[in-house]
mmCIF file with all atom_site columns, C-alpha atoms in Angstrom:
data_model
loop_
_atom_site.group_PDB
_atom_site.id
_atom_site.type_symbol
_atom_site.label_atom_id
_atom_site.label_alt_id
_atom_site.label_comp_id
_atom_site.label_asym_id
_atom_site.label_entity_id
_atom_site.label_seq_id
_atom_site.pdbx_PDB_ins_code
_atom_site.Cartn_x
_atom_site.Cartn_y
_atom_site.Cartn_z
_atom_site.occupancy
_atom_site.B_iso_or_equiv
_atom_site.pdbx_formal_charge
_atom_site.auth_seq_id
_atom_site.auth_comp_id
_atom_site.auth_asym_id
_atom_site.auth_atom_id
_atom_site.pdbx_PDB_model_num
ATOM 1   C CA . ASN P 1 1   ? 11.857  -6.459  15.122  1.00 66.00 ? 214 ASN P CA 1
ATOM 2   C CA . ALA P 1 2   ? 10.051  -8.471  12.610  1.00 78.00 ? 215 ALA P CA 1
ATOM 3   C CA . GLY P 1 3   ? 7.347   -6.206  12.143  1.00 94.00 ? 216 GLY P CA 1
ATOM 4   C CA . VAL P 1 4   ? 4.846   -7.821  9.406   1.00 96.00 ? 217 VAL P CA 1
ATOM 5   C CA . THR P 1 5   ? 5.587   -11.384 8.599   1.00 96.00 ? 218 THR P CA 1
ATOM 6   C CA . GLN P 1 6   ? 3.982   -13.297 5.533   1.00 96.00 ? 219 GLN P CA 1
ATOM 7   C CA . THR P 1 7   ? 4.175   -16.975 4.616   1.00 96.00 ? 220 THR P CA 1
ATOM 8   C CA . PRO P 1 8   ? 4.676   -18.546 2.317   1.00 96.00 ? 221 PRO P CA 1
ATOM 9   C CA . LYS P 1 9   ? 6.879   -16.177 -0.175  1.00 95.00 ? 222 LYS P CA 1
ATOM 10  C CA . PHE P 1 10  ? 5.737   -17.937 -3.283  1.00 95.00 ? 223 PHE P CA 1
ATOM 11  C CA . ARG P 1 11  ? 3.094   -20.467 -4.142  1.00 96.00 ? 224 ARG P CA 1
ATOM 12  C CA . ILE P 1 12  ? 1.525   -22.095 -7.194  1.00 97.00 ? 225 ILE P CA 1
ATOM 13  C CA . LEU P 1 13  ? -2.034  -23.740 -6.852  1.00 96.00 ? 226 LEU P CA 1
ATOM 14  C CA . LYS P 1 14  ? -4.181  -25.709 -9.314  1.00 97.00 ? 227 LYS P CA 1
ATOM 15  C CA . ILE P 1 15  ? -7.726  -24.369 -10.083 1.00 97.00 ? 228 ILE P CA 1
ATOM 16  C CA . GLY P 1 16  ? -10.190 -25.148 -7.603  1.00 96.00 ? 229 GLY P CA 1
ATOM 17  C CA . GLN P 1 17  ? -7.184  -25.930 -4.856  1.00 97.00 ? 230 GLN P CA 1
ATOM 18  C CA . SER P 1 18  ? -7.528  -24.213 -1.337  1.00 96.00 ? 231 SER P CA 1
ATOM 19  C CA . MET P 1 19  ? -4.814  -22.047 0.703   1.00 96.00 ? 232 MET P CA 1
ATOM 20  C CA . THR P 1 20  ? -4.214  -20.065 3.363   1.00 97.00 ? 233 THR P CA 1
ATOM 21  C CA . LEU P 1 21  ? -2.104  -17.006 3.372   1.00 98.00 ? 234 LEU P CA 1
ATOM 22  C CA . GLN P 1 22  ? -0.498  -16.193 6.488   1.00 97.00 ? 235 GLN P CA 1
ATOM 23  C CA . CYS P 1 23  ? 0.249   -12.921 8.413   1.00 98.00 ? 236 CYS P CA 1
ATOM 24  C CA . ALA P 1 24  ? 1.375   -12.058 11.594  1.00 97.00 ? 237 ALA P CA 1
ATOM 25  C CA . GLN P 1 25  ? 2.476   -8.986  13.139  1.00 97.00 ? 238 GLN P CA 1
ATOM 26  C CA . ASP P 1 26  ? 4.164   -7.996  16.437  1.00 96.00 ? 239 ASP P CA 1
ATOM 27  C CA . MET P 1 27  ? 3.453   -4.616  17.005  1.00 95.00 ? 240 MET P CA 1
ATOM 28  C CA . ASN P 1 28  ? 0.322   -4.860  18.642  1.00 94.00 ? 241 ASN P CA 1
ATOM 29  C CA . HIS P 1 29  ? -1.617  -2.992  15.972  1.00 93.00 ? 242 HIS P CA 1
ATOM 30  C CA . ASN P 1 30  ? -5.314  -2.895  15.931  1.00 91.00 ? 243 ASN P CA 1
ATOM 31  C CA . TYR P 1 31  ? -5.884  -2.457  12.360  1.00 91.00 ? 244 TYR P CA 1
ATOM 32  C CA . MET P 1 32  ? -4.817  -5.220  9.807   1.00 93.00 ? 245 MET P CA 1
ATOM 33  C CA . TYR P 1 33  ? -5.206  -5.238  5.929   1.00 93.00 ? 246 TYR P CA 1
ATOM 34  C CA . TRP P 1 34  ? -5.015  -7.691  3.006   1.00 96.00 ? 247 TRP P CA 1
ATOM 35  C CA . TYR P 1 35  ? -4.408  -6.112  -0.306  1.00 95.00 ? 248 TYR P CA 1
ATOM 36  C CA . ARG P 1 36  ? -3.785  -7.566  -3.645  1.00 96.00 ? 249 ARG P CA 1
ATOM 37  C CA . GLN P 1 37  ? -1.403  -6.236  -6.452  1.00 93.00 ? 250 GLN P CA 1
ATOM 38  C CA . ASP P 1 38  ? -1.688  -6.359  -10.149 1.00 91.00 ? 251 ASP P CA 1
ATOM 39  C CA . PRO P 1 39  ? 0.323   -4.601  -12.645 1.00 82.00 ? 252 PRO P CA 1
ATOM 40  C CA . GLY P 1 40  ? -0.749  -1.307  -13.311 1.00 80.00 ? 253 GLY P CA 1
ATOM 41  C CA . MET P 1 41  ? -3.633  -1.377  -11.119 1.00 83.00 ? 254 MET P CA 1
ATOM 42  C CA . GLY P 1 42  ? -1.949  -0.434  -7.583  1.00 86.00 ? 255 GLY P CA 1
ATOM 43  C CA . LEU P 1 43  ? -3.428  -1.894  -4.403  1.00 91.00 ? 256 LEU P CA 1
ATOM 44  C CA . LYS P 1 44  ? -6.713  -3.238  -4.167  1.00 92.00 ? 257 LYS P CA 1
ATOM 45  C CA . LEU P 1 45  ? -8.146  -3.850  -0.534  1.00 92.00 ? 258 LEU P CA 1
ATOM 46  C CA . ILE P 1 46  ? -9.544  -7.436  0.029   1.00 95.00 ? 259 ILE P CA 1
ATOM 47  C CA . TYR P 1 47  ? -10.223 -7.364  3.824   1.00 95.00 ? 260 TYR P CA 1
ATOM 48  C CA . TYR P 1 48  ? -9.846  -5.335  6.853   1.00 92.00 ? 261 TYR P CA 1
ATOM 49  C CA . SER P 1 49  ? -9.830  -5.912  10.255  1.00 93.00 ? 262 SER P CA 1
ATOM 50  C CA . VAL P 1 50  ? -9.994  -3.309  13.328  1.00 90.00 ? 263 VAL P CA 1
ATOM 51  C CA . GLY P 1 51  ? -9.545  -5.517  16.066  1.00 92.00 ? 264 GLY P CA 1
ATOM 52  C CA . ALA P 1 52  ? -9.608  -9.284  17.281  1.00 94.00 ? 265 ALA P CA 1
ATOM 53  C CA . GLY P 1 53  ? -13.068 -10.783 16.307  1.00 95.00 ? 266 GLY P CA 1
ATOM 54  C CA . ILE P 1 54  ? -14.119 -7.924  13.849  1.00 94.00 ? 267 ILE P CA 1
ATOM 55  C CA . THR P 1 55  ? -13.488 -8.250  10.066  1.00 95.00 ? 268 THR P CA 1
ATOM 56  C CA . ASP P 1 56  ? -15.211 -6.284  6.958   1.00 92.00 ? 269 ASP P CA 1
ATOM 57  C CA . LYS P 1 57  ? -15.073 -6.526  3.298   1.00 93.00 ? 270 LYS P CA 1
ATOM 58  C CA . GLY P 1 58  ? -12.757 -4.279  1.225   1.00 90.00 ? 271 GLY P CA 1
ATOM 59  C CA . GLU P 1 59  ? -13.142 -3.392  -2.467  1.00 89.00 ? 272 GLU P CA 1
ATOM 60  C CA . VAL P 1 60  ? -12.541 -6.889  -3.749  1.00 95.00 ? 273 VAL P CA 1
ATOM 61  C CA . PRO P 1 61  ? -13.446 -9.544  -1.117  1.00 97.00 ? 274 PRO P CA 1
ATOM 62  C CA . ASN P 1 62  ? -15.121 -12.178 -3.439  1.00 96.00 ? 275 ASN P CA 1
ATOM 63  C CA . GLY P 1 63  ? -13.341 -15.332 -3.441  1.00 96.00 ? 276 GLY P CA 1
ATOM 64  C CA . TYR P 1 64  ? -11.587 -14.983 -0.006  1.00 97.00 ? 277 TYR P CA 1
ATOM 65  C CA . ASN P 1 65  ? -12.207 -15.236 3.579   1.00 97.00 ? 278 ASN P CA 1
ATOM 66  C CA . VAL P 1 66  ? -10.358 -13.777 6.681   1.00 97.00 ? 279 VAL P CA 1
ATOM 67  C CA . SER P 1 67  ? -10.677 -14.231 10.290  1.00 96.00 ? 280 SER P CA 1
ATOM 68  C CA . ARG P 1 68  ? -8.951  -12.429 13.216  1.00 97.00 ? 281 ARG P CA 1
ATOM 69  C CA . SER P 1 69  ? -8.899  -14.376 16.481  1.00 97.00 ? 282 SER P CA 1
ATOM 70  C CA . THR P 1 70  ? -5.831  -12.702 17.915  1.00 97.00 ? 283 THR P CA 1
ATOM 71  C CA . THR P 1 71  ? -4.573  -9.337  17.747  1.00 96.00 ? 284 THR P CA 1
ATOM 72  C CA . GLU P 1 72  ? -1.337  -10.908 15.903  1.00 97.00 ? 285 GLU P CA 1
ATOM 73  C CA . ASP P 1 73  ? -2.572  -13.133 13.475  1.00 97.00 ? 286 ASP P CA 1
ATOM 74  C CA . PHE P 1 74  ? -4.951  -12.430 10.313  1.00 98.00 ? 287 PHE P CA 1
ATOM 75  C CA . PRO P 1 75  ? -4.930  -15.226 7.821   1.00 98.00 ? 288 PRO P CA 1
ATOM 76  C CA . LEU P 1 76  ? -6.437  -14.876 4.366   1.00 98.00 ? 289 LEU P CA 1
ATOM 77  C CA . ARG P 1 77  ? -8.246  -17.985 2.744   1.00 97.00 ? 290 ARG P CA 1
ATOM 78  C CA . LEU P 1 78  ? -8.905  -18.671 -0.765  1.00 96.00 ? 291 LEU P CA 1
ATOM 79  C CA . GLU P 1 79  ? -11.356 -21.669 -1.006  1.00 89.00 ? 292 GLU P CA 1
ATOM 80  C CA . LEU P 1 80  ? -11.595 -22.379 -4.480  1.00 94.00 ? 293 LEU P CA 1
ATOM 81  C CA . ALA P 1 81  ? -8.510  -21.133 -6.430  1.00 95.00 ? 294 ALA P CA 1
ATOM 82  C CA . ALA P 1 82  ? -9.260  -19.264 -9.844  1.00 96.00 ? 295 ALA P CA 1
ATOM 83  C CA . PRO P 1 83  ? -6.779  -17.936 -12.321 1.00 96.00 ? 296 PRO P CA 1
ATOM 84  C CA . SER P 1 84  ? -8.064  -14.785 -11.968 1.00 95.00 ? 297 SER P CA 1
ATOM 85  C CA . GLN P 1 85  ? -6.598  -14.914 -8.143  1.00 96.00 ? 298 GLN P CA 1
ATOM 86  C CA . THR P 1 86  ? -3.231  -15.102 -9.607  1.00 96.00 ? 299 THR P CA 1
ATOM 87  C CA . SER P 1 87  ? -1.420  -11.881 -7.962  1.00 97.00 ? 300 SER P CA 1
ATOM 88  C CA . VAL P 1 88  ? 1.021   -10.626 -5.450  1.00 95.00 ? 301 VAL P CA 1
ATOM 89  C CA . TYR P 1 89  ? -0.745  -10.525 -2.026  1.00 97.00 ? 302 TYR P CA 1
ATOM 90  C CA . PHE P 1 90  ? 0.238   -8.107  0.939   1.00 95.00 ? 303 PHE P CA 1
ATOM 91  C CA . CYS P 1 91  ? -0.614  -7.999  4.329   1.00 96.00 ? 304 CYS P CA 1
ATOM 92  C CA . ALA P 1 92  ? -0.424  -4.665  6.193   1.00 94.00 ? 305 ALA P CA 1
ATOM 93  C CA . SER P 1 93  ? -1.206  -3.318  9.737   1.00 94.00 ? 306 SER P CA 1
ATOM 94  C CA . SER P 1 94  ? -1.463  0.034   11.699  1.00 91.00 ? 307 SER P CA 1
ATOM 95  C CA . PRO P 1 95  ? -2.155  1.503   14.845  1.00 87.00 ? 308 PRO P CA 1
ATOM 96  C CA . GLY P 1 96  ? -5.406  2.381   13.680  1.00 76.00 ? 309 GLY P CA 1
ATOM 97  C CA . THR P 1 97  ? -6.207  5.723   13.561  1.00 74.00 ? 310 THR P CA 1
ATOM 98  C CA . ALA P 1 98  ? -6.236  7.388   9.916   1.00 77.00 ? 311 ALA P CA 1
ATOM 99  C CA . ASN P 1 99  ? -3.381  9.508   10.078  1.00 80.00 ? 312 ASN P CA 1
ATOM 100 C CA . THR P 1 100 ? -0.989  6.857   10.817  1.00 85.00 ? 313 THR P CA 1
ATOM 101 C CA . GLU P 1 101 ? 1.121   4.853   8.308   1.00 89.00 ? 314 GLU P CA 1
ATOM 102 C CA . ALA P 1 102 ? 0.764   1.076   7.304   1.00 91.00 ? 315 ALA P CA 1
ATOM 103 C CA . PHE P 1 103 ? 3.468   -1.160  7.969   1.00 94.00 ? 316 PHE P CA 1
ATOM 104 C CA . PHE P 1 104 ? 3.617   -3.835  4.936   1.00 94.00 ? 317 PHE P CA 1
ATOM 105 C CA . GLY P 1 105 ? 4.866   -7.285  4.848   1.00 95.00 ? 318 GLY P CA 1
ATOM 106 C CA . GLN P 1 106 ? 6.980   -8.806  1.886   1.00 93.00 ? 319 GLN P CA 1
ATOM 107 C CA . GLY P 1 107 ? 4.299   -10.275 0.041   1.00 94.00 ? 320 GLY P CA 1
ATOM 108 C CA . THR P 1 108 ? 3.186   -13.822 -1.055  1.00 95.00 ? 321 THR P CA 1
ATOM 109 C CA . ARG P 1 109 ? 3.241   -14.206 -5.164  1.00 95.00 ? 322 ARG P CA 1
ATOM 110 C CA . LEU P 1 110 ? 0.630   -16.632 -6.112  1.00 96.00 ? 323 LEU P CA 1
ATOM 111 C CA . THR P 1 111 ? 0.218   -18.372 -9.417  1.00 96.00 ? 324 THR P CA 1
ATOM 112 C CA . VAL P 1 112 ? -2.910  -20.164 -10.026 1.00 96.00 ? 325 VAL P CA 1
ATOM 113 C CA . VAL P 1 113 ? -2.611  -22.689 -13.122 1.00 96.00 ? 326 VAL P CA 1
ATOM 114 C CA . ALA B 2 1   ? -15.044 7.303   -0.888  1.00 77.00 ? 454 ALA B CA 1
ATOM 115 C CA . GLN B 2 2   ? -11.521 8.467   -1.344  1.00 83.00 ? 455 GLN B CA 1
ATOM 116 C CA . SER B 2 3   ? -9.515  8.060   -4.511  1.00 89.00 ? 456 SER B CA 1
ATOM 117 C CA . VAL B 2 4   ? -6.070  8.525   -5.828  1.00 93.00 ? 457 VAL B CA 1
ATOM 118 C CA . ALA B 2 5   ? -4.994  9.499   -9.238  1.00 94.00 ? 458 ALA B CA 1
ATOM 119 C CA . GLN B 2 6   ? -1.065  9.315   -10.335 1.00 94.00 ? 459 GLN B CA 1
ATOM 120 C CA . PRO B 2 7   ? -1.592  10.279  -14.099 1.00 91.00 ? 460 PRO B CA 1
ATOM 121 C CA . GLU B 2 8   ? 1.852   9.149   -15.277 1.00 88.00 ? 461 GLU B CA 1
ATOM 122 C CA . ASP B 2 9   ? 2.832   5.191   -15.651 1.00 85.00 ? 462 ASP B CA 1
ATOM 123 C CA . GLN B 2 10  ? 6.438   5.799   -15.838 1.00 93.00 ? 463 GLN B CA 1
ATOM 124 C CA . VAL B 2 11  ? 8.881   9.096   -15.101 1.00 95.00 ? 464 VAL B CA 1
ATOM 125 C CA . ASN B 2 12  ? 12.411  8.840   -16.298 1.00 96.00 ? 465 ASN B CA 1
ATOM 126 C CA . VAL B 2 13  ? 14.722  11.225  -15.136 1.00 97.00 ? 466 VAL B CA 1
ATOM 127 C CA . ALA B 2 14  ? 18.547  11.764  -15.460 1.00 98.00 ? 467 ALA B CA 1
ATOM 128 C CA . GLU B 2 15  ? 20.659  10.864  -12.413 1.00 98.00 ? 468 GLU B CA 1
ATOM 129 C CA . GLY B 2 16  ? 21.458  14.377  -10.368 1.00 97.00 ? 469 GLY B CA 1
ATOM 130 C CA . ASN B 2 17  ? 18.438  16.037  -12.147 1.00 98.00 ? 470 ASN B CA 1
ATOM 131 C CA . PRO B 2 18  ? 15.113  16.839  -9.808  1.00 97.00 ? 471 PRO B CA 1
ATOM 132 C CA . LEU B 2 19  ? 12.520  14.143  -9.819  1.00 97.00 ? 472 LEU B CA 1
ATOM 133 C CA . THR B 2 20  ? 8.802   14.978  -9.409  1.00 97.00 ? 473 THR B CA 1
ATOM 134 C CA . VAL B 2 21  ? 6.181   12.252  -9.023  1.00 97.00 ? 474 VAL B CA 1
ATOM 135 C CA . LYS B 2 22  ? 2.590   13.675  -9.165  1.00 97.00 ? 475 LYS B CA 1
ATOM 136 C CA . CYS B 2 23  ? -0.328  12.697  -6.912  1.00 97.00 ? 476 CYS B CA 1
ATOM 137 C CA . THR B 2 24  ? -4.098  14.150  -6.977  1.00 97.00 ? 477 THR B CA 1
ATOM 138 C CA . TYR B 2 25  ? -6.530  12.819  -4.689  1.00 95.00 ? 478 TYR B CA 1
ATOM 139 C CA . SER B 2 26  ? -10.348 13.079  -3.809  1.00 93.00 ? 479 SER B CA 1
ATOM 140 C CA . VAL B 2 27  ? -11.784 12.972  -0.397  1.00 88.00 ? 480 VAL B CA 1
ATOM 141 C CA . SER B 2 28  ? -14.437 13.923  1.957   1.00 85.00 ? 481 SER B CA 1
ATOM 142 C CA . GLY B 2 29  ? -13.127 15.764  5.022   1.00 84.00 ? 482 GLY B CA 1
ATOM 143 C CA . ASN B 2 30  ? -9.458  16.386  5.770   1.00 86.00 ? 483 ASN B CA 1
ATOM 144 C CA . PRO B 2 31  ? -6.995  14.283  3.818   1.00 90.00 ? 484 PRO B CA 1
ATOM 145 C CA . TYR B 2 32  ? -4.142  12.335  5.274   1.00 92.00 ? 485 TYR B CA 1
ATOM 146 C CA . LEU B 2 33  ? -1.703  11.821  2.506   1.00 95.00 ? 486 LEU B CA 1
ATOM 147 C CA . PHE B 2 34  ? 1.059   9.331   2.258   1.00 95.00 ? 487 PHE B CA 1
ATOM 148 C CA . TRP B 2 35  ? 3.890   8.130   0.000   1.00 97.00 ? 488 TRP B CA 1
ATOM 149 C CA . TYR B 2 36  ? 5.274   4.854   -0.264  1.00 96.00 ? 489 TYR B CA 1
ATOM 150 C CA . VAL B 2 37  ? 7.962   3.301   -2.219  1.00 96.00 ? 490 VAL B CA 1
ATOM 151 C CA . GLN B 2 38  ? 8.607   -0.341  -3.497  1.00 94.00 ? 491 GLN B CA 1
ATOM 152 C CA . TYR B 2 39  ? 11.770  -1.988  -4.365  1.00 92.00 ? 492 TYR B CA 1
ATOM 153 C CA . PRO B 2 40  ? 11.511  -5.037  -6.544  1.00 87.00 ? 493 PRO B CA 1
ATOM 154 C CA . ASN B 2 41  ? 10.014  -8.285  -4.991  1.00 84.00 ? 494 ASN B CA 1
ATOM 155 C CA . ARG B 2 42  ? 9.557   -6.044  -1.743  1.00 87.00 ? 495 ARG B CA 1
ATOM 156 C CA . GLY B 2 43  ? 6.800   -4.959  0.338   1.00 88.00 ? 496 GLY B CA 1
ATOM 157 C CA . LEU B 2 44  ? 5.866   -0.984  0.209   1.00 92.00 ? 497 LEU B CA 1
ATOM 158 C CA . GLN B 2 45  ? 7.778   1.071   2.644   1.00 94.00 ? 498 GLN B CA 1
ATOM 159 C CA . PHE B 2 46  ? 6.749   4.677   4.339   1.00 94.00 ? 499 PHE B CA 1
ATOM 160 C CA . LEU B 2 47  ? 8.172   7.553   2.680   1.00 96.00 ? 500 LEU B CA 1
ATOM 161 C CA . LEU B 2 48  ? 6.233   10.300  4.330   1.00 96.00 ? 501 LEU B CA 1
ATOM 162 C CA . LYS B 2 49  ? 3.102   11.900  5.226   1.00 94.00 ? 502 LYS B CA 1
ATOM 163 C CA . TYR B 2 50  ? 0.875   14.808  5.380   1.00 95.00 ? 503 TYR B CA 1
ATOM 164 C CA . ILE B 2 51  ? -1.509  15.133  8.222   1.00 91.00 ? 504 ILE B CA 1
ATOM 165 C CA . THR B 2 52  ? -1.966  18.786  9.077   1.00 89.00 ? 505 THR B CA 1
ATOM 166 C CA . GLY B 2 53  ? 0.266   22.212  9.366   1.00 89.00 ? 506 GLY B CA 1
ATOM 167 C CA . ASP B 2 54  ? 3.351   22.942  6.892   1.00 91.00 ? 507 ASP B CA 1
ATOM 168 C CA . ASN B 2 55  ? 2.225   22.171  3.485   1.00 94.00 ? 508 ASN B CA 1
ATOM 169 C CA . LEU B 2 56  ? 5.846   20.951  2.578   1.00 96.00 ? 509 LEU B CA 1
ATOM 170 C CA . VAL B 2 57  ? 6.703   17.690  4.209   1.00 96.00 ? 510 VAL B CA 1
ATOM 171 C CA . LYS B 2 58  ? 9.964   15.946  4.243   1.00 96.00 ? 511 LYS B CA 1
ATOM 172 C CA . GLY B 2 59  ? 10.636  12.365  4.774   1.00 94.00 ? 512 GLY B CA 1
ATOM 173 C CA . SER B 2 60  ? 13.017  9.595   4.371   1.00 89.00 ? 513 SER B CA 1
ATOM 174 C CA . TYR B 2 61  ? 15.955  9.461   1.841   1.00 91.00 ? 514 TYR B CA 1
ATOM 175 C CA . GLY B 2 62  ? 15.902  13.109  0.873   1.00 95.00 ? 515 GLY B CA 1
ATOM 176 C CA . PHE B 2 63  ? 12.238  12.983  -0.283  1.00 97.00 ? 516 PHE B CA 1
ATOM 177 C CA . GLU B 2 64  ? 9.561   15.758  0.376   1.00 97.00 ? 517 GLU B CA 1
ATOM 178 C CA . ALA B 2 65  ? 6.020   16.837  -0.737  1.00 98.00 ? 518 ALA B CA 1
ATOM 179 C CA . GLU B 2 66  ? 3.737   19.579  -1.018  1.00 96.00 ? 519 GLU B CA 1
ATOM 180 C CA . PHE B 2 67  ? 0.221   19.574  -0.365  1.00 96.00 ? 520 PHE B CA 1
ATOM 181 C CA . ASN B 2 68  ? -1.493  22.003  -2.031  1.00 96.00 ? 521 ASN B CA 1
ATOM 182 C CA . LYS B 2 69  ? -5.422  22.081  -0.856  1.00 94.00 ? 522 LYS B CA 1
ATOM 183 C CA . SER B 2 70  ? -6.439  24.117  -4.098  1.00 95.00 ? 523 SER B CA 1
ATOM 184 C CA . GLN B 2 71  ? -5.308  21.667  -6.422  1.00 96.00 ? 524 GLN B CA 1
ATOM 185 C CA . THR B 2 72  ? -6.046  18.704  -4.349  1.00 96.00 ? 525 THR B CA 1
ATOM 186 C CA . SER B 2 73  ? -2.447  17.397  -5.078  1.00 97.00 ? 526 SER B CA 1
ATOM 187 C CA . PHE B 2 74  ? 0.309   15.872  -3.010  1.00 98.00 ? 527 PHE B CA 1
ATOM 188 C CA . HIS B 2 75  ? 3.324   15.854  -5.353  1.00 98.00 ? 528 HIS B CA 1
ATOM 189 C CA . LEU B 2 76  ? 6.685   13.898  -4.545  1.00 98.00 ? 529 LEU B CA 1
ATOM 190 C CA . LYS B 2 77  ? 9.838   15.616  -5.111  1.00 98.00 ? 530 LYS B CA 1
ATOM 191 C CA . LYS B 2 78  ? 13.375  15.004  -4.622  1.00 97.00 ? 531 LYS B CA 1
ATOM 192 C CA . PRO B 2 79  ? 16.182  17.840  -5.653  1.00 97.00 ? 532 PRO B CA 1
ATOM 193 C CA . SER B 2 80  ? 18.912  15.376  -7.188  1.00 97.00 ? 533 SER B CA 1
ATOM 194 C CA . ALA B 2 81  ? 17.687  11.812  -7.967  1.00 97.00 ? 534 ALA B CA 1
ATOM 195 C CA . LEU B 2 82  ? 20.005  8.817   -7.648  1.00 97.00 ? 535 LEU B CA 1
ATOM 196 C CA . VAL B 2 83  ? 20.126  5.770   -9.836  1.00 96.00 ? 536 VAL B CA 1
ATOM 197 C CA . SER B 2 84  ? 18.977  3.944   -6.490  1.00 95.00 ? 537 SER B CA 1
ATOM 198 C CA . ASP B 2 85  ? 15.802  5.870   -6.124  1.00 96.00 ? 538 ASP B CA 1
ATOM 199 C CA . SER B 2 86  ? 14.624  3.709   -9.193  1.00 96.00 ? 539 SER B CA 1
ATOM 200 C CA . ALA B 2 87  ? 11.544  2.083   -8.078  1.00 96.00 ? 540 ALA B CA 1
ATOM 201 C CA . LEU B 2 88  ? 7.626   2.041   -7.681  1.00 95.00 ? 541 LEU B CA 1
ATOM 202 C CA . TYR B 2 89  ? 6.230   4.919   -5.829  1.00 96.00 ? 542 TYR B CA 1
ATOM 203 C CA . PHE B 2 90  ? 2.717   4.902   -4.631  1.00 95.00 ? 543 PHE B CA 1
ATOM 204 C CA . CYS B 2 91  ? 0.363   8.047   -3.394  1.00 96.00 ? 544 CYS B CA 1
ATOM 205 C CA . ALA B 2 92  ? -2.416  7.002   -0.685  1.00 94.00 ? 545 ALA B CA 1
ATOM 206 C CA . VAL B 2 93  ? -5.083  8.877   0.816   1.00 92.00 ? 546 VAL B CA 1
ATOM 207 C CA . SER B 2 94  ? -7.081  8.311   3.951   1.00 87.00 ? 547 SER B CA 1
ATOM 208 C CA . SER B 2 95  ? -9.685  10.646  5.874   1.00 79.00 ? 548 SER B CA 1
ATOM 209 C CA . GLY B 2 96  ? -10.764 10.860  9.689   1.00 66.00 ? 549 GLY B CA 1
ATOM 210 C CA . TYR B 2 97  ? -14.326 10.931  8.007   1.00 60.00 ? 550 TYR B CA 1
ATOM 211 C CA . GLY B 2 98  ? -16.039 7.420   7.385   1.00 55.00 ? 551 GLY B CA 1
ATOM 212 C CA . ASN B 2 99  ? -14.043 4.247   7.691   1.00 59.00 ? 552 ASN B CA 1
ATOM 213 C CA . ASN B 2 100 ? -10.131 5.431   7.824   1.00 63.00 ? 553 ASN B CA 1
ATOM 214 C CA . ARG B 2 101 ? -9.129  3.160   4.961   1.00 77.00 ? 554 ARG B CA 1
ATOM 215 C CA . LEU B 2 102 ? -6.420  4.053   2.944   1.00 83.00 ? 555 LEU B CA 1
ATOM 216 C CA . ALA B 2 103 ? -7.044  4.285   -1.034  1.00 87.00 ? 556 ALA B CA 1
ATOM 217 C CA . PHE B 2 104 ? -3.900  3.814   -3.598  1.00 91.00 ? 557 PHE B CA 1
ATOM 218 C CA . GLY B 2 105 ? -2.993  5.159   -6.759  1.00 92.00 ? 558 GLY B CA 1
ATOM 219 C CA . LYS B 2 106 ? -1.771  2.887   -9.359  1.00 92.00 ? 559 LYS B CA 1
ATOM 220 C CA . GLY B 2 107 ? 1.726   3.381   -8.699  1.00 93.00 ? 560 GLY B CA 1
ATOM 221 C CA . ASN B 2 108 ? 4.332   5.268   -10.796 1.00 94.00 ? 561 ASN B CA 1
ATOM 222 C CA . GLN B 2 109 ? 7.652   3.608   -11.966 1.00 95.00 ? 562 GLN B CA 1
ATOM 223 C CA . VAL B 2 110 ? 10.629  5.977   -11.725 1.00 97.00 ? 563 VAL B CA 1
ATOM 224 C CA . VAL B 2 111 ? 13.561  4.935   -13.830 1.00 97.00 ? 564 VAL B CA 1
ATOM 225 C CA . VAL B 2 112 ? 16.569  7.244   -12.965 1.00 97.00 ? 565 VAL B CA 1
ATOM 226 C CA . ILE B 2 113 ? 19.413  7.018   -15.677 1.00 97.00 ? 566 ILE B CA 1
ATOM 227 C CA . PRO B 2 114 ? 23.002  6.916   -14.860 1.00 95.00 ? 567 PRO B CA 1
#
């Protein structure tokens, strides 16, 4: 029972490089989310998806893009990495209704230098 | 839009003593309230939630939380803290009104002293 799987666990990028953070869930959840966690700031929502083919911006979407071609996968794309994107990124999924808990991946620690 | 306040950055408690982590919220409509715990280098794990009904909610690892509508609070409690409870605790709120998205507080570091 894998739950939510994120890859890679760690990555160092140079300014201006691009990369994709992968996220997959095997619970057939409709909702998926990307958060970033910065020290003392809690979790900020970057993008979310309510189902395959549907995505929407969260609180801090600038510099990121997402796609949702299948129920299982929700990759996050950084096109031109900037030092401000140094953070820990978490993917999560939930069945969808507001009263259900979210399940989180282990996180990706990204450093942009 | 919904929001959560966790007023303390760090909570220190001696092992065996009661532990309380505070949370207040703001939301339109009825609140759905959650507590999550994060151990070092790990993702968030669900502890408990309040949806409706009894104001005292019991969850994993001996934790409980009390919903207080008049004070818009949802404080997390444990009667006797363990060293292994040392972690980062997040309160979160969503609502059936609007976009259903979870809003997280900034988190509280709990340190249980042996």
